[in-house]
PDB file of C-alpha atoms in Angstrom:
ATOM      1  CA  MET A 178      95.249 -25.739   0.258  1.00 75.00           C
ATOM      2  CA  PHE A 179      95.712 -23.838  -3.075  1.00 76.00           C
ATOM      3  CA  ASP A 180      97.592 -24.860  -6.172  1.00 92.00           C
ATOM      4  CA  PHE A 181      99.798 -22.150  -7.670  1.00 91.00           C
ATOM      5  CA  ASP A 182      97.268 -21.494 -10.479  1.00 91.00           C
ATOM      6  CA  GLN A 183      94.482 -21.056  -7.876  1.00 93.00           C
ATOM      7  CA  TYR A 184      96.536 -18.793  -5.807  1.00 93.00           C
ATOM      8  CA  LEU A 185      97.311 -16.484  -8.883  1.00 95.00           C
ATOM      9  CA  GLY A 186      93.597 -16.521  -9.775  1.00 93.00           C
ATOM     10  CA  PHE A 187      92.802 -15.537  -6.170  1.00 94.00           C
ATOM     11  CA  LEU A 188      95.264 -12.692  -6.155  1.00 95.00           C
ATOM     12  CA  ALA A 189      93.965 -11.505  -9.561  1.00 96.00           C
ATOM     13  CA  PHE A 190      90.507 -11.649  -8.115  1.00 97.00           C
ATOM     14  CA  LEU A 191      91.472  -9.681  -5.035  1.00 97.00           C
ATOM     15  CA  THR A 192      93.372  -7.065  -7.025  1.00 98.00           C
ATOM     16  CA  ILE A 193      90.361  -6.505  -9.496  1.00 98.00           C
ATOM     17  CA  LEU A 194      87.956  -6.243  -6.473  1.00 98.00           C
ATOM     18  CA  THR A 195      90.263  -3.818  -4.620  1.00 98.00           C
ATOM     19  CA  LEU A 196      90.757  -1.613  -7.708  1.00 98.00           C
ATOM     20  CA  GLY A 197      86.976  -1.586  -8.395  1.00 97.00           C
ATOM     21  CA  PHE A 198      86.263  -0.563  -4.825  1.00 97.00           C
ATOM     22  CA  TRP A 199      88.754   2.384  -4.768  1.00 97.00           C
ATOM     23  CA  LEU A 200      87.480   3.489  -8.228  1.00 96.00           C
ATOM     24  CA  MET A 201      83.946   3.524  -6.947  1.00 96.00           C
ATOM     25  CA  ILE A 202      85.120   5.540  -3.866  1.00 97.00           C
ATOM     26  CA  PHE A 203      86.939   7.986  -6.073  1.00 96.00           C
ATOM     27  CA  LEU A 204      83.953   8.365  -8.385  1.00 94.00           C
ATOM     28  CA  ILE A 205      81.490   8.905  -5.620  1.00 95.00           C
ATOM     29  CA  THR A 206      83.575  11.364  -3.623  1.00 96.00           C
ATOM     30  CA  PHE A 207      85.082  13.437  -6.382  1.00 94.00           C
ATOM     31  CA  VAL A 208      84.028  12.889 -10.003  1.00 94.00           C
ATOM     32  CA  ILE A 209      80.163  12.778  -9.695  1.00 94.00           C
ATOM     33  CA  PRO A 210      79.957  15.932  -7.363  1.00 95.00           C
ATOM     34  CA  TYR A 211      82.338  17.844  -9.700  1.00 96.00           C
ATOM     35  CA  TRP A 212      80.218  16.751 -12.740  1.00 95.00           C
ATOM     36  CA  ILE A 213      76.947  17.820 -11.029  1.00 96.00           C
ATOM     37  CA  GLY A 214      78.398  21.072  -9.669  1.00 97.00           C
ATOM     38  CA  GLY A 215      79.699  22.082 -13.171  1.00 96.00           C
ATOM     39  CA  SER A 216      76.446  21.168 -14.859  1.00 97.00           C
ATOM     40  CA  LEU A 217      74.616  23.234 -12.234  1.00 98.00           C
ATOM     41  CA  MET A 218      76.954  26.175 -12.759  1.00 98.00           C
ATOM     42  CA  GLU A 219      76.531  25.974 -16.541  1.00 98.00           C
ATOM     43  CA  ARG A 220      72.653  25.827 -16.217  1.00 98.00           C
ATOM     44  CA  MET A 221      72.754  29.013 -13.853  1.00 98.00           C
ATOM     45  CA  LYS A 222      74.845  30.830 -16.413  1.00 98.00           C
ATOM     46  CA  GLU A 223      72.417  29.986 -19.198  1.00 97.00           C
ATOM     47  CA  ILE A 224      69.392  31.131 -17.154  1.00 97.00           C
ATOM     48  CA  ARG A 225      71.236  34.430 -16.240  1.00 97.00           C
ATOM     49  CA  ASP A 226      72.178  35.009 -19.991  1.00 97.00           C
ATOM     50  CA  GLU A 227      68.537  34.249 -20.955  1.00 96.00           C
ATOM     51  CA  LYS A 228      67.191  36.814 -18.376  1.00 95.00           C
ATOM     52  CA  LYS A 229      69.818  39.394 -19.571  1.00 95.00           C
ATOM     53  CA  ALA A 230      68.793  38.862 -23.247  1.00 94.00           C
ATOM     54  CA  LYS A 231      65.145  39.300 -22.345  1.00 93.00           C
ATOM     55  CA  ARG A 232      65.822  42.404 -20.409  1.00 91.00           C
ATOM     56  CA  GLU A 233      67.845  43.904 -23.312  1.00 91.00           C
ATOM     57  CA  ALA A 234      65.245  42.884 -25.747  1.00 90.00           C
ATOM     58  CA  SER A 235      62.425  44.487 -23.840  1.00 88.00           C
ATOM     59  CA  THR A 236      64.330  47.826 -23.415  1.00 82.00           C
ATOM     60  CA  HIS A 237      65.232  48.187 -27.062  1.00 69.00           C
TER      61      HIS A 237
END
């Protein structure tokens, strides 16, 4: 059915496919939500600081 070279190539293909699948699962479930959450928190801090600076500037 398979020569030894074809068998090694098939195993390499399956390995790469499996690694890619688990990498995508990891990125979708952990990395991307962490990245988005962190950027939203940073943006909220910036907005809060801008409002605080405006308030301080208007009182002085």
